[in-house]
Coordinates of C-alpha atoms in Angstrom, one line a residue:
X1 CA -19.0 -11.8 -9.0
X2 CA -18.3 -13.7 -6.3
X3 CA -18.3 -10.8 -3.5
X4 CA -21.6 -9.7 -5.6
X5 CA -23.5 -12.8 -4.4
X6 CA -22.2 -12.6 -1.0
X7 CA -23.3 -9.2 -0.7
X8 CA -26.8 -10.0 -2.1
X9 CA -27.0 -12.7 0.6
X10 CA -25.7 -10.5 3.3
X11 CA -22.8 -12.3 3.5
X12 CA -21.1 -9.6 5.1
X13 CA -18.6 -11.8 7.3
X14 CA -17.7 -13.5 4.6
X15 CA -16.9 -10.8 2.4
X16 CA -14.8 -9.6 5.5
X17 CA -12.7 -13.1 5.6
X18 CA -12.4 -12.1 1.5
X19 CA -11.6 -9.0 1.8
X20 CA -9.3 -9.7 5.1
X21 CA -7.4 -12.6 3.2
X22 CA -6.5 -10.4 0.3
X23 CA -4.7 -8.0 2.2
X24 CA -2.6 -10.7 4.5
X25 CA -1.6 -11.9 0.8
X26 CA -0.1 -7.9 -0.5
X27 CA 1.0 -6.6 2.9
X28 CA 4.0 -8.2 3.1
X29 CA 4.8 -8.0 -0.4
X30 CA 4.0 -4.0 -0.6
X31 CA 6.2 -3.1 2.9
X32 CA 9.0 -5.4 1.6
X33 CA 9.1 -3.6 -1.8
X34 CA 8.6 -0.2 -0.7
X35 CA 11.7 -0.9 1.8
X36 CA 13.9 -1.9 -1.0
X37 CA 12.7 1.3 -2.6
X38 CA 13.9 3.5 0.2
X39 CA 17.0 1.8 0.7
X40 CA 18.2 1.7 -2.7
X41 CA 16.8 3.4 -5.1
X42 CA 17.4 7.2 -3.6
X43 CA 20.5 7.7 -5.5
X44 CA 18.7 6.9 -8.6
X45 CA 15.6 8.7 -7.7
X46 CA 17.4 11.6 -7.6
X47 CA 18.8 11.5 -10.8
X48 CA 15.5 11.3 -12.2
X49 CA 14.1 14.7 -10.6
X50 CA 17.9 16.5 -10.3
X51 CA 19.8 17.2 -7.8
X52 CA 17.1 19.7 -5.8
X53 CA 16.9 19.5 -1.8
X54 CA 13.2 17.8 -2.5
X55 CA 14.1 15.9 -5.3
X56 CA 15.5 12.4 -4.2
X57 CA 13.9 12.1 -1.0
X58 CA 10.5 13.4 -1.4
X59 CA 10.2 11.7 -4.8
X60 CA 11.4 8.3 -3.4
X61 CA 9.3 8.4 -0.1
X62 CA 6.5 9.6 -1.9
X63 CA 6.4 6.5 -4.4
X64 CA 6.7 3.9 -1.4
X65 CA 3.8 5.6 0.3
X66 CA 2.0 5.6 -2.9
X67 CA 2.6 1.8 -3.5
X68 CA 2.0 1.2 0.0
X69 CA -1.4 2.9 -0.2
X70 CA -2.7 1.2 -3.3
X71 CA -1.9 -2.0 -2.5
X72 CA -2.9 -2.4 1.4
X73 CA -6.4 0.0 0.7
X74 CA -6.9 -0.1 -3.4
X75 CA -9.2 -3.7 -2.6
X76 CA -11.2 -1.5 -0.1
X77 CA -12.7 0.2 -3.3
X78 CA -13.0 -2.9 -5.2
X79 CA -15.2 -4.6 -2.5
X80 CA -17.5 -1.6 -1.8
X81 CA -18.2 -1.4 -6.0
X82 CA -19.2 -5.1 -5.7
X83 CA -21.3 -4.1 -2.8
X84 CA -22.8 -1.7 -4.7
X85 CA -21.1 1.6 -3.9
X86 CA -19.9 2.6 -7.3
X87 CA -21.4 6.1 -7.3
X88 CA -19.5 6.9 -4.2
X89 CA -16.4 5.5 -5.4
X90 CA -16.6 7.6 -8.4
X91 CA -16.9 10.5 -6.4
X92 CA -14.2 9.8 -4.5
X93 CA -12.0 9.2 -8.0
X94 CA -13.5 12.5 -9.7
X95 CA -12.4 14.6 -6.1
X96 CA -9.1 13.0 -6.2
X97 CA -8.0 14.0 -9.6
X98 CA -9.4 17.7 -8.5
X99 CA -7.5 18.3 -6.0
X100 CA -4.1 16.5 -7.5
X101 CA -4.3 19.0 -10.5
X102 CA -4.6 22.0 -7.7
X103 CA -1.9 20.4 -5.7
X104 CA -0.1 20.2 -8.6
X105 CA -0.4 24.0 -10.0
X106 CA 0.6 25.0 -6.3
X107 CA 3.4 22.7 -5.5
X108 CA 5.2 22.5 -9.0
X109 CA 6.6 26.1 -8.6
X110 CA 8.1 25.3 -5.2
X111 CA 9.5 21.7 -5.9
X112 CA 9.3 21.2 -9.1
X113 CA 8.8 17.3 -10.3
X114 CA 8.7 16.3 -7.1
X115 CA 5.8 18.8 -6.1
X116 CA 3.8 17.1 -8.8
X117 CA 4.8 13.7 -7.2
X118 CA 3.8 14.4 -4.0
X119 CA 0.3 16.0 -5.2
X120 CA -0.2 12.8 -6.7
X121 CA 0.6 10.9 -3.5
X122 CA -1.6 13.2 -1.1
X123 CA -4.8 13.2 -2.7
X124 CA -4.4 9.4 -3.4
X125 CA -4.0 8.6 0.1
X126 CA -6.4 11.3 1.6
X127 CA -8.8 11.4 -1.0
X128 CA -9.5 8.5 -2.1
X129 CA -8.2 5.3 -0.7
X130 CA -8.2 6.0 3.2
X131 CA -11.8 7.4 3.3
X132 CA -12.7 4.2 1.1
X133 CA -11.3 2.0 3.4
X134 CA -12.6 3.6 6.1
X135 CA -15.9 3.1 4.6
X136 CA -15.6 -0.4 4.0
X137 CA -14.1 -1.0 7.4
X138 CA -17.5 0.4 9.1
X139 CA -20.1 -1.6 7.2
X140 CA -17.8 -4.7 7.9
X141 CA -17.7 -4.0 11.5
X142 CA -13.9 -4.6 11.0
X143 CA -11.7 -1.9 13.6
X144 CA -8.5 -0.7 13.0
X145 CA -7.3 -3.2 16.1
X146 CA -8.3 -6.5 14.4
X147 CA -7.1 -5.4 10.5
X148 CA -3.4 -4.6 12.1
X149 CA -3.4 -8.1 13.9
X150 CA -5.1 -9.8 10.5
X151 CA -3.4 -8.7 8.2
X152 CA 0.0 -7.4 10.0
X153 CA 0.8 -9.7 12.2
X154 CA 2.1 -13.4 9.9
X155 CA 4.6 -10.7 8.5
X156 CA 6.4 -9.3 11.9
X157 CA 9.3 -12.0 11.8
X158 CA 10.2 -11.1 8.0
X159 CA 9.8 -7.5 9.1
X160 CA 12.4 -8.1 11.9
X161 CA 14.7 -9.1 9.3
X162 CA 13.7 -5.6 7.6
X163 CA 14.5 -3.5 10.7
X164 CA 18.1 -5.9 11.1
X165 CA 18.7 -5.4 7.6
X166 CA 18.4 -1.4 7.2
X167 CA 21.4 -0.3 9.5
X168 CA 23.9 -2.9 7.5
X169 CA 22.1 -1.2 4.4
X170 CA 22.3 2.6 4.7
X171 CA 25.7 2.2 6.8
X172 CA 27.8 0.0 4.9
X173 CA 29.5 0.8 1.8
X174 CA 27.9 2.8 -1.0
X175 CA 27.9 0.7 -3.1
X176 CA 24.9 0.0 -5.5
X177 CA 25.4 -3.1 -5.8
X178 CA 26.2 -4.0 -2.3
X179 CA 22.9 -2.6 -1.4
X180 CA 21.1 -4.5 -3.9
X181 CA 22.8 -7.5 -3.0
X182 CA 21.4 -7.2 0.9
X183 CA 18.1 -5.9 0.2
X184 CA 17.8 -8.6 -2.0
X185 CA 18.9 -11.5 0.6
X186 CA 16.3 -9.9 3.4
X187 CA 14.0 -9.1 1.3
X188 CA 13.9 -13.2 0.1
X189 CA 14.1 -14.2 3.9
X190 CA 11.4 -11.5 5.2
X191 CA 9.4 -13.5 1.9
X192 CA 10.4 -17.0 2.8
X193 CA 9.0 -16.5 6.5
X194 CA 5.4 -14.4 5.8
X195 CA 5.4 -17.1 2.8
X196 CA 2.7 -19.9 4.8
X197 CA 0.9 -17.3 6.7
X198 CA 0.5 -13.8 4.5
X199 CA 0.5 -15.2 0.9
X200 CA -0.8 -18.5 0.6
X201 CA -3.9 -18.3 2.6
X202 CA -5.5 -16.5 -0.5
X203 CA -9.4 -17.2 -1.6
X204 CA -9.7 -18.7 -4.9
X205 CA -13.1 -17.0 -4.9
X206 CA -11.5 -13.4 -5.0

């Protein structure tokens, strides 16, 4: 409601510091989790789907991307709705289940589970969520340039930690639990340092 009243006043720039302070609050969260996901779950990922040459991989990067995708550009949607684009939106959802269930048909026979996973992953990102944001990102005047160093930016140090993080990760022992064990203690830092400037500068009016 409140993006709805902005919009009706031509509030534009301040549905852009909305809109802007939404993502600063879910990008740090969604590349943290998404790196845990790649660096621990693969062995279980792969149980899941079998033991293909697809399976683990594919199916594991496909779900980080996915997660990644809704949560940095799912809002993009949201605000163009309340700005009163919901016939484009739901042409954008009706194409993207389209072209998941041909994706689907074509990649199941090749990869199996993990064709249908990444089907699902494509036309989410291609089909709906990047051309929505894109959208948005035009009538707000906002360019890629000044998203990255909005929203990006407050989380580089805890990403640092990240980057430190992975070799000890992926190198060490395999050992669930020892990977667990790290992720967990960078992941809680990478948090503890984005903390003041990516999660709580969020807008009560959201």
């Amino acid at each position: 409601p409140h993006l709805m009243r902005l919009h009706a006043a031509s509030e534009h720039a301040e549905i852009k510091a909305v809109y802007l302070t939404q993502m600063r609050r879910f990008a740090g969260v969604a590349v943290i989790f998404a790196w845990g996901l790649c660096c621990c779950a693969r062995d279980l990922v792969a149980v899941w789907v079998g033991p293909g040459l697809y399976a683990g991989p594919v199916v594991n990067l496909c779900v980080a991307a996915a997660f990644l995708t809704v949560a940095l550009y799912r809002p993009a949607g949201l605000v163009l709705c309340a700005m009163g684009e919901e016939r484009r939106c739901g042409l954008h959802a009706i194409a993207e289940a389209v072209v998941n269930v041909i994706l689907s048909i074509v990649l199941l026979s090749r990869m199996g589970v993990a064709g249908t996973v990444l089907a699902t992953t494509v036309s989410q990102i291609f089909v709906t969520h990047l051309p929505l944001a894109a959208r948005l990102h035009r009538k707000l005047g906002l360019t890629p340039r000044a998203y990255l160093a909005s929203v990006v930016r407050p989380w580089l140090a805890g990403f640092a930690i990240l980057a430190a993080a992975t070799p000890l990760i992926l190198l060490g022992p395999h050992v669930l639990v020892w990977r667990v064990g790290l992720a967990g203690l960078a992941a809680g830092a990478a948090l503890a340092l984005g903390w003041r400037e990516g999660w709580r500068a969020v807008s009560p009016d959201w």
